[in-house]
PDB file of C-alpha atoms in Angstrom:
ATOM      1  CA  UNK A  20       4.251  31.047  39.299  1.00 55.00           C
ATOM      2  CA  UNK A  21       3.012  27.703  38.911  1.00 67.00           C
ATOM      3  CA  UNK A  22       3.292  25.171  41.592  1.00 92.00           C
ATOM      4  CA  UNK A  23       3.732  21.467  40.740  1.00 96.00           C
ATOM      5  CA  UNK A  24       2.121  20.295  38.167  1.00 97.00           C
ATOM      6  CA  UNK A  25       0.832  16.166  37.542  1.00 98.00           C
ATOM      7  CA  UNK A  26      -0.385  14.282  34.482  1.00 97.00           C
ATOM      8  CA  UNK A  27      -2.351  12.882  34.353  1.00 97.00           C
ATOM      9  CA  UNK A  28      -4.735  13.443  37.181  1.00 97.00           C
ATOM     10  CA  UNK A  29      -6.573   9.870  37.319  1.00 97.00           C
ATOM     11  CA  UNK A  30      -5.621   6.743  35.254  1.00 96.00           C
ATOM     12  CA  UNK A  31      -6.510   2.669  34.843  1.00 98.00           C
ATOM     13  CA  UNK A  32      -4.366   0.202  34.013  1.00 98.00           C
ATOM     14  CA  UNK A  33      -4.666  -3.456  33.566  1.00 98.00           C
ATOM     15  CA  UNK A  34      -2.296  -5.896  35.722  1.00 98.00           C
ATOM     16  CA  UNK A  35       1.168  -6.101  34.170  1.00 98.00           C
ATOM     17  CA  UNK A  36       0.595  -3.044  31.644  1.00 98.00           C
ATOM     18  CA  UNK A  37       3.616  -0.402  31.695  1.00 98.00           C
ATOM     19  CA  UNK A  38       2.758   2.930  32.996  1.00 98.00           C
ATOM     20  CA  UNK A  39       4.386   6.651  32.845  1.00 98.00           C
ATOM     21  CA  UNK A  40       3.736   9.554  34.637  1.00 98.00           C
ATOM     22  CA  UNK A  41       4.664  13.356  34.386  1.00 98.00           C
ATOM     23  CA  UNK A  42       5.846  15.887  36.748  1.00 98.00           C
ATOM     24  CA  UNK A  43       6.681  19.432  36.378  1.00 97.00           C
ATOM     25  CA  UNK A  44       8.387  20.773  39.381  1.00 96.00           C
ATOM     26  CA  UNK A  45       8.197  24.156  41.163  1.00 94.00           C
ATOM     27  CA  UNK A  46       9.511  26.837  39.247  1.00 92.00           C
ATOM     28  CA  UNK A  47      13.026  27.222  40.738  1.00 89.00           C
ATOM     29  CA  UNK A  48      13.463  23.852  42.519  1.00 91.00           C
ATOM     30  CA  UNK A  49      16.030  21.589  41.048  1.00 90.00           C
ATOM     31  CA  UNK A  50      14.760  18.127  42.862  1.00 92.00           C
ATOM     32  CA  UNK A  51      12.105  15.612  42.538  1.00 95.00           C
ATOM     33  CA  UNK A  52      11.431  13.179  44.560  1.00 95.00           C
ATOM     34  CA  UNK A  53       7.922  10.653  44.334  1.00 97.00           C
ATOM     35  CA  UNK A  54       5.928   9.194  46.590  1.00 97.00           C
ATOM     36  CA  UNK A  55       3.645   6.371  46.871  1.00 98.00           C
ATOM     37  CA  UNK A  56       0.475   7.221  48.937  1.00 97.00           C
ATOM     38  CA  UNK A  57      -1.685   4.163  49.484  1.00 96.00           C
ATOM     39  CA  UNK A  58      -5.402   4.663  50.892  1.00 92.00           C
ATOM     40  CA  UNK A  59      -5.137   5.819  54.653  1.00 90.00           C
ATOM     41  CA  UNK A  60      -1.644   5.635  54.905  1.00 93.00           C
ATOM     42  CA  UNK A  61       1.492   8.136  54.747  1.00 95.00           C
ATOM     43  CA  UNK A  62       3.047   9.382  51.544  1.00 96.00           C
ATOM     44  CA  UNK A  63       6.123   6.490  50.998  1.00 96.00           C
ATOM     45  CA  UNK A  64       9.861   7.588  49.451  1.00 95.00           C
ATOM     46  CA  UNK A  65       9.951   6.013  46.055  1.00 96.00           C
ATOM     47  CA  UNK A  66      13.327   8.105  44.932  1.00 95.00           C
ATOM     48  CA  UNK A  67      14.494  11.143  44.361  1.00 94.00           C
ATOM     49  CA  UNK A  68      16.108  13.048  41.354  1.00 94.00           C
ATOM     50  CA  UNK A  69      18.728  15.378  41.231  1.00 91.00           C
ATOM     51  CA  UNK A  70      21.002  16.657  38.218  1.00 90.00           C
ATOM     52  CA  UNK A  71      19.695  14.112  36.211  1.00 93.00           C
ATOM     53  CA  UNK A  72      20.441  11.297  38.377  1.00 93.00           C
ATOM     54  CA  UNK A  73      18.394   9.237  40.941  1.00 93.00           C
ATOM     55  CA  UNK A  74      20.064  10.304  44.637  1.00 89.00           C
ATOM     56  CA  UNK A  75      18.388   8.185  46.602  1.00 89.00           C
ATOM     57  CA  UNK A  76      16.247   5.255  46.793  1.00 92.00           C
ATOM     58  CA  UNK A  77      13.621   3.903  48.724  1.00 92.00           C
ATOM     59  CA  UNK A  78      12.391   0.293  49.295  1.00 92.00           C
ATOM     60  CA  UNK A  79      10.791  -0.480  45.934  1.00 96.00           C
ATOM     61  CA  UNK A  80      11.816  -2.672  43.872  1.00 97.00           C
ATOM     62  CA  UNK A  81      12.905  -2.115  40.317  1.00 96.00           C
ATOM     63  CA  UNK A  82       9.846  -2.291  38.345  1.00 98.00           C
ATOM     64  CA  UNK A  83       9.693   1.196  39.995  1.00 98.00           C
ATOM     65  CA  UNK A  84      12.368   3.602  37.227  1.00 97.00           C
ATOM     66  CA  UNK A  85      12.672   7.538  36.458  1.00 97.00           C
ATOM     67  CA  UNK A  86      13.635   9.984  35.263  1.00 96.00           C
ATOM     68  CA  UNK A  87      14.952  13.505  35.208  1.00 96.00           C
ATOM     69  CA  UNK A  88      15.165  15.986  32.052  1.00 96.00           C
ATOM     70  CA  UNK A  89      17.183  18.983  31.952  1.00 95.00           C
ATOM     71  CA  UNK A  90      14.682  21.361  32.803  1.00 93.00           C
ATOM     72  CA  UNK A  91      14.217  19.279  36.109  1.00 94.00           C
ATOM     73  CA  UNK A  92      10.786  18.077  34.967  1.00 96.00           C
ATOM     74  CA  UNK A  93      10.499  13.996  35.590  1.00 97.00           C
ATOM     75  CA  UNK A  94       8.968  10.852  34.702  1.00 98.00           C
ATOM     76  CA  UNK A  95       7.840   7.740  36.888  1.00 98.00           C
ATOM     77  CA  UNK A  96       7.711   4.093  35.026  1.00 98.00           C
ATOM     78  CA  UNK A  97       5.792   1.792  36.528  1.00 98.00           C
ATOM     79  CA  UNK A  98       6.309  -2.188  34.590  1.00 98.00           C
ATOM     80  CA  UNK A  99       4.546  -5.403  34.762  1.00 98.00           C
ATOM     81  CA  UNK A 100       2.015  -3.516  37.023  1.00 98.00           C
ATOM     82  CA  UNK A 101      -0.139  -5.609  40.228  1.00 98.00           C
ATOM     83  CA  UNK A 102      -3.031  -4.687  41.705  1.00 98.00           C
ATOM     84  CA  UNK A 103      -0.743  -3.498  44.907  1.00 97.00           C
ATOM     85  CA  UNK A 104       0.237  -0.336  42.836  1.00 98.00           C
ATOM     86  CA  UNK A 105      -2.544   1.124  42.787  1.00 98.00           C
ATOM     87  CA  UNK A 106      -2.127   4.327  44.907  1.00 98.00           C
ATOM     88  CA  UNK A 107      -1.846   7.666  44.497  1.00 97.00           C
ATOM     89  CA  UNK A 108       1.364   8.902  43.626  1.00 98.00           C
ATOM     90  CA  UNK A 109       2.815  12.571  44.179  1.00 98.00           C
ATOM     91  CA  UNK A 110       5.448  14.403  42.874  1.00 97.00           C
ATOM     92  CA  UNK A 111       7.226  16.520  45.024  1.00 95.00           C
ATOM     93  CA  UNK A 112       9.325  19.196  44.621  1.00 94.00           C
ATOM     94  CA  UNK A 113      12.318  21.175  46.753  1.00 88.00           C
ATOM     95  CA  UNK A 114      15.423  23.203  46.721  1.00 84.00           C
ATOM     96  CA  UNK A 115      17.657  21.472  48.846  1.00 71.00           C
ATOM     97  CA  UNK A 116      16.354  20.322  52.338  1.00 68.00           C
ATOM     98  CA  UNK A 117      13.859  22.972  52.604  1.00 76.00           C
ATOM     99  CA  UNK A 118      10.166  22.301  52.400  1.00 82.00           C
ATOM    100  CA  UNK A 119       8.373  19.958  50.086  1.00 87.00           C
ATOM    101  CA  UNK A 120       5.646  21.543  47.489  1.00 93.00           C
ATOM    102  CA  UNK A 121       3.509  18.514  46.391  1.00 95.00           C
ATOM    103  CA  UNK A 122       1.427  18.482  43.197  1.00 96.00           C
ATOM    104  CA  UNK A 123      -1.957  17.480  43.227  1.00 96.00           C
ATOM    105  CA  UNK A 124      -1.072  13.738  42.800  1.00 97.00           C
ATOM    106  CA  UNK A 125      -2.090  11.245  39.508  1.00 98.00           C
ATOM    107  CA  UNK A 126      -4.368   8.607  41.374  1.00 97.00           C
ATOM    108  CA  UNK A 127      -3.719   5.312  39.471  1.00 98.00           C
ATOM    109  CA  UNK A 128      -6.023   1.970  39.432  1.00 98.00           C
ATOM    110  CA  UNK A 129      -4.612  -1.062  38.637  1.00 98.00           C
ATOM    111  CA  UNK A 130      -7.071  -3.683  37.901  1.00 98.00           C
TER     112      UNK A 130
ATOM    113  CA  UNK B  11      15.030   1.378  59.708  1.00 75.00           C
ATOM    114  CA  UNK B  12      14.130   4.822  60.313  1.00 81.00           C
ATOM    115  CA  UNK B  13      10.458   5.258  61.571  1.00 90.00           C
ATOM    116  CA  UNK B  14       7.989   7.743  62.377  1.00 94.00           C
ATOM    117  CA  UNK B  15       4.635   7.665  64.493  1.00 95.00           C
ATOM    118  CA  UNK B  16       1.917   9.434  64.974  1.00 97.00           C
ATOM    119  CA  UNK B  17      -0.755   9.426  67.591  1.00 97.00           C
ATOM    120  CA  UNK B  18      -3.734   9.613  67.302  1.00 97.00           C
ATOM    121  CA  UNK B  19      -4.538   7.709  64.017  1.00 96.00           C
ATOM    122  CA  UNK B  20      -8.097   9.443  63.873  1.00 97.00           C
ATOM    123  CA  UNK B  21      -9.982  12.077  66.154  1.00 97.00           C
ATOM    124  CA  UNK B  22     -13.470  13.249  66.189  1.00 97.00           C
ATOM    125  CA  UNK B  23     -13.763  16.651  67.861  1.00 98.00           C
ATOM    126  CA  UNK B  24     -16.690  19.222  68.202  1.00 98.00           C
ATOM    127  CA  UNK B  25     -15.885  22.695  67.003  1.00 98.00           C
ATOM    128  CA  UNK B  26     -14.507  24.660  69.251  1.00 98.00           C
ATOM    129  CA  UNK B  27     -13.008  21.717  70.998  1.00 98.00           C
ATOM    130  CA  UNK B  28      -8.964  21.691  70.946  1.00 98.00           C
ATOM    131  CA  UNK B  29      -6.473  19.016  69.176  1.00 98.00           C
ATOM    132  CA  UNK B  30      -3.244  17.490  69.556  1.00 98.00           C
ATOM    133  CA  UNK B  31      -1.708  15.423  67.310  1.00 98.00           C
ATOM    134  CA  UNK B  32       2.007  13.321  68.910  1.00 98.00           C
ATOM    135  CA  UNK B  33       4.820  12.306  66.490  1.00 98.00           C
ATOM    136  CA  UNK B  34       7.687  10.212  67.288  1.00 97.00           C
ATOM    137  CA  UNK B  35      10.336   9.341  65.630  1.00 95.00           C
ATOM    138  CA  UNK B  36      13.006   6.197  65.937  1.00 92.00           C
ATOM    139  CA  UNK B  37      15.954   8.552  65.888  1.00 93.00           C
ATOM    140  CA  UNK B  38      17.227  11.835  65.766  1.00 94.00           C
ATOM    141  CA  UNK B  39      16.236  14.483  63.649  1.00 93.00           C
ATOM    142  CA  UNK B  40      17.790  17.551  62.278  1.00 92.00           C
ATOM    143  CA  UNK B  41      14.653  18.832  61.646  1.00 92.00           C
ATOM    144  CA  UNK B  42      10.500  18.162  61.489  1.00 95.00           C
ATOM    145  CA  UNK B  43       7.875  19.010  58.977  1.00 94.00           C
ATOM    146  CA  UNK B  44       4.278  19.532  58.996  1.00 97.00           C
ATOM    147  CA  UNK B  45       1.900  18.778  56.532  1.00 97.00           C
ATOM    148  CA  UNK B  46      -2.220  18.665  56.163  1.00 98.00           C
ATOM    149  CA  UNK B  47      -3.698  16.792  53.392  1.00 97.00           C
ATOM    150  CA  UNK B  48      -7.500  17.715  52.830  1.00 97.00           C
ATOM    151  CA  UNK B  49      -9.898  15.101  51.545  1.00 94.00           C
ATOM    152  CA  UNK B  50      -9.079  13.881  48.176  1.00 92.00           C
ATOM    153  CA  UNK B  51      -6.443  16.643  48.238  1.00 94.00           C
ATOM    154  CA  UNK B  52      -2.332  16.319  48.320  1.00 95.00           C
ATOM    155  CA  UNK B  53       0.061  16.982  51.557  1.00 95.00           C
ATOM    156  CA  UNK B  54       0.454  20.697  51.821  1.00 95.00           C
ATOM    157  CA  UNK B  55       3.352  21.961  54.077  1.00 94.00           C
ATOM    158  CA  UNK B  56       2.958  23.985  56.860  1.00 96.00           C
ATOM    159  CA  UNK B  57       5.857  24.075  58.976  1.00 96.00           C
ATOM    160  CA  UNK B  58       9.272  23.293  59.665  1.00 94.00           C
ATOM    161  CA  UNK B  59      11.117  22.919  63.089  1.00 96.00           C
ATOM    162  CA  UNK B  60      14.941  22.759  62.981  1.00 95.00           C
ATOM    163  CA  UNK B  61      15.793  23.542  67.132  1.00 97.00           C
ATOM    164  CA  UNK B  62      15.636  21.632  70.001  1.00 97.00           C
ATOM    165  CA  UNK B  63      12.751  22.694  72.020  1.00 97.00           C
ATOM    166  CA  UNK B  64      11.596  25.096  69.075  1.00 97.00           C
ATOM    167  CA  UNK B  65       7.684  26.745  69.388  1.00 98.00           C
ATOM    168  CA  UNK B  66       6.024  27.938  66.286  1.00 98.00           C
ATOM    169  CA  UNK B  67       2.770  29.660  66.218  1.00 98.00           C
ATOM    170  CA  UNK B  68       0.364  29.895  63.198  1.00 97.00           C
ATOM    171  CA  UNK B  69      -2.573  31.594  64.500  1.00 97.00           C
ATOM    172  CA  UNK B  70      -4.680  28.482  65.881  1.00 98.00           C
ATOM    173  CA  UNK B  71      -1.477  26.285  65.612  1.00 98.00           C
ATOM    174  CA  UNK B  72       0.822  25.428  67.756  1.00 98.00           C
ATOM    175  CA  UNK B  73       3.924  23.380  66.696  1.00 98.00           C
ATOM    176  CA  UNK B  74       6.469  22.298  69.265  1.00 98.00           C
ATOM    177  CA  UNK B  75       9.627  20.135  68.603  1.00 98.00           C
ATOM    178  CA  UNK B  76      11.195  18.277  71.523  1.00 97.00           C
ATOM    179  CA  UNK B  77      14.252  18.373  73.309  1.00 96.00           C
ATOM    180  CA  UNK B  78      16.047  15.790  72.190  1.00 96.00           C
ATOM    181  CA  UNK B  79      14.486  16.189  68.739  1.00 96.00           C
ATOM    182  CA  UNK B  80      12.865  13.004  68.308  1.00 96.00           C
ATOM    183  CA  UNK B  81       9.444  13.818  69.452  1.00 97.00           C
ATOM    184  CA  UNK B  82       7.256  16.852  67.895  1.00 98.00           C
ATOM    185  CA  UNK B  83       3.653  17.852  68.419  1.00 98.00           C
ATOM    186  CA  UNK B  84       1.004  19.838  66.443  1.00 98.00           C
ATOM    187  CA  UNK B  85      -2.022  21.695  68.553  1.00 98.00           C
ATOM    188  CA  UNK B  86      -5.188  23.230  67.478  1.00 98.00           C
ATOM    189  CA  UNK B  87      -6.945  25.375  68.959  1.00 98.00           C
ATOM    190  CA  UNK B  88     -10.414  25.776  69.321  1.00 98.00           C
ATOM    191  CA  UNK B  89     -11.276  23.903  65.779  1.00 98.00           C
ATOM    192  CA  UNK B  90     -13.337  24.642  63.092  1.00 98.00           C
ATOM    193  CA  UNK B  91     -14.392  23.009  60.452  1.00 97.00           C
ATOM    194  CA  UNK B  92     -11.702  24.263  57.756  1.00 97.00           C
ATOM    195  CA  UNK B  93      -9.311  22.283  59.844  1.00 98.00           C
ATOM    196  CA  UNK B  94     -10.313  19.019  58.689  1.00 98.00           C
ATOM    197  CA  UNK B  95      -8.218  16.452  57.259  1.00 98.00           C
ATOM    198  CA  UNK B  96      -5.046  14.587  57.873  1.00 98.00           C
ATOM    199  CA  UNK B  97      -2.052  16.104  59.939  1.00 98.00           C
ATOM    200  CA  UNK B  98       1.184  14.374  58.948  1.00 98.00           C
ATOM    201  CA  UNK B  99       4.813  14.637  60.270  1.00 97.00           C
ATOM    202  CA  UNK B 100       7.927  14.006  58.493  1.00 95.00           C
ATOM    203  CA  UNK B 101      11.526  13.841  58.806  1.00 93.00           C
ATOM    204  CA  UNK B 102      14.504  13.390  56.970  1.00 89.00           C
ATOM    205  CA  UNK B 103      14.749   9.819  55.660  1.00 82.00           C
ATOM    206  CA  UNK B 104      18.204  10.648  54.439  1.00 72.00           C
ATOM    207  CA  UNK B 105      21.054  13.711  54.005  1.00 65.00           C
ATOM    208  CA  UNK B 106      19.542  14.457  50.441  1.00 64.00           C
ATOM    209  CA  UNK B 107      16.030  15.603  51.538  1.00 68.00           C
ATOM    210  CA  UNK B 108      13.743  12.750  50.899  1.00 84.00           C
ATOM    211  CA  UNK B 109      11.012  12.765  53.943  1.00 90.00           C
ATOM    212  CA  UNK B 110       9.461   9.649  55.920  1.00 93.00           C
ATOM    213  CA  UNK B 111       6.454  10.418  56.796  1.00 95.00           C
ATOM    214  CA  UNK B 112       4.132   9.426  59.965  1.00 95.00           C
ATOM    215  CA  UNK B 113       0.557   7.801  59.285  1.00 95.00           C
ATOM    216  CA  UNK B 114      -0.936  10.970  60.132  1.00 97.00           C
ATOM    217  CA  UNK B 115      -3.611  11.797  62.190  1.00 98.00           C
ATOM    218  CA  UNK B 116      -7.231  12.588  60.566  1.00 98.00           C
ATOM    219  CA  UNK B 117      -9.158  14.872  62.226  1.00 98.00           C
ATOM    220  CA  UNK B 118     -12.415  15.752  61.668  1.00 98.00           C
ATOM    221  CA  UNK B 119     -15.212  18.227  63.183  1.00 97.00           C
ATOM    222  CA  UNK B 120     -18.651  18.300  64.122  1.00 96.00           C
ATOM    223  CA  UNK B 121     -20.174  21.261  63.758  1.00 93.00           C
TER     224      UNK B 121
END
């Protein structure tokens, strides 16, 4: 049973290049939610998917857009990228309000 | 908004020595997680607490939730040095499952 899977694993962008990135959730969970981990700090809510839809949102603005496919896998866009983005960035994924499993994370350098 | 702290931000024990990480939160929760993020690795969960008062036990770990459910603490026991890394708490940002998470707390031990 795989756990959550992230693609890619390490990328570098230029400042204001678009960027996507790939999650695969949990076999059997039906949410994904992303977070924004910056060096030292907590993971941050981006938003959460569900059915297709984003459920909830955190504060980040809108250059910040997903999406969710039908077999619950999900994408991240990142547009007009700054040097602030850089981060790493988990996917994480859950059946309801139980726990969390977090993939390994795509670590992304904006420069 | 919603917040969550953690105490300490960093702690330098020797093995053997015990640890205690604090976690507060700016309102009530219905419940608490635990995570521990190893260097360079992503959060991986370790518990939930759901009760007021609740005490959980993994082996070395002791997890206790508070009273009023706004306050939770994690305790090691006699550490070694597989117990390295980052301790985080998080609660429910929202009624759709999406976590804020505390600071964390990185620990790290002399052997």
């Amino acid at each position: 049973d795989a756990g959550v899977t992230q693609s890619p694993t390490h990328l570098i962008k230029t400042r204001g290049q678009q960027v996507t990135l790939r999650c695969s959730p949990k076999s059997g969970h039906d949410t994904v939610s992303w977070y924004q981990q910056a060096l030292g700090q907590g993971p941050q809510f981006i938003f959460q998917y569900y059915e297709e839809e984003e459920r909830q949102r955190g504060n980040f603005p809108d250059r910040f857009s997903g999406h969710q496919f039908p077999n619950y896998s999900s994408e991240l866009n990142v547009n007009a990228l700054l040097l602030g983005d850089s981060a790493l960035y988990l996917c994480a994924s859950s059946w309801g309000q139980r726990e969390a499993f977090f993939g390994q994370g795509t670590r992304l350098t904006v420069v | 908004g919603q917040q969550v702290m953690q105490i300490p931000q960093y702690q330098h024990v020797q093995e053997g020595e015990d640890f205690t990480t604090y976690c507060n939160s700016s309102t009530t929760l219905s419940n608490i997680q635990w995570y521990k993020q190893r260097p360079g690795g992503h959060p991986v969960f370790l518990i939930q607490l759901v009760k007021s008062g609740e005490v959980k036990k993994q082996k070395r770990l002791t997890f206790q939730f508070g009273e009023a459910k706004k306050n939770s603490s994690l305790h090691i026991t006699a550490t070694q040095t597989t117990d390295v890394g980052t301790y985080f708490c998080a609660g429910p940002g929202g009624s759709q499952g999406n976590l804020i998470f505390g600071k964390g707390t990185k620990l790290s031990v002399k052997p």
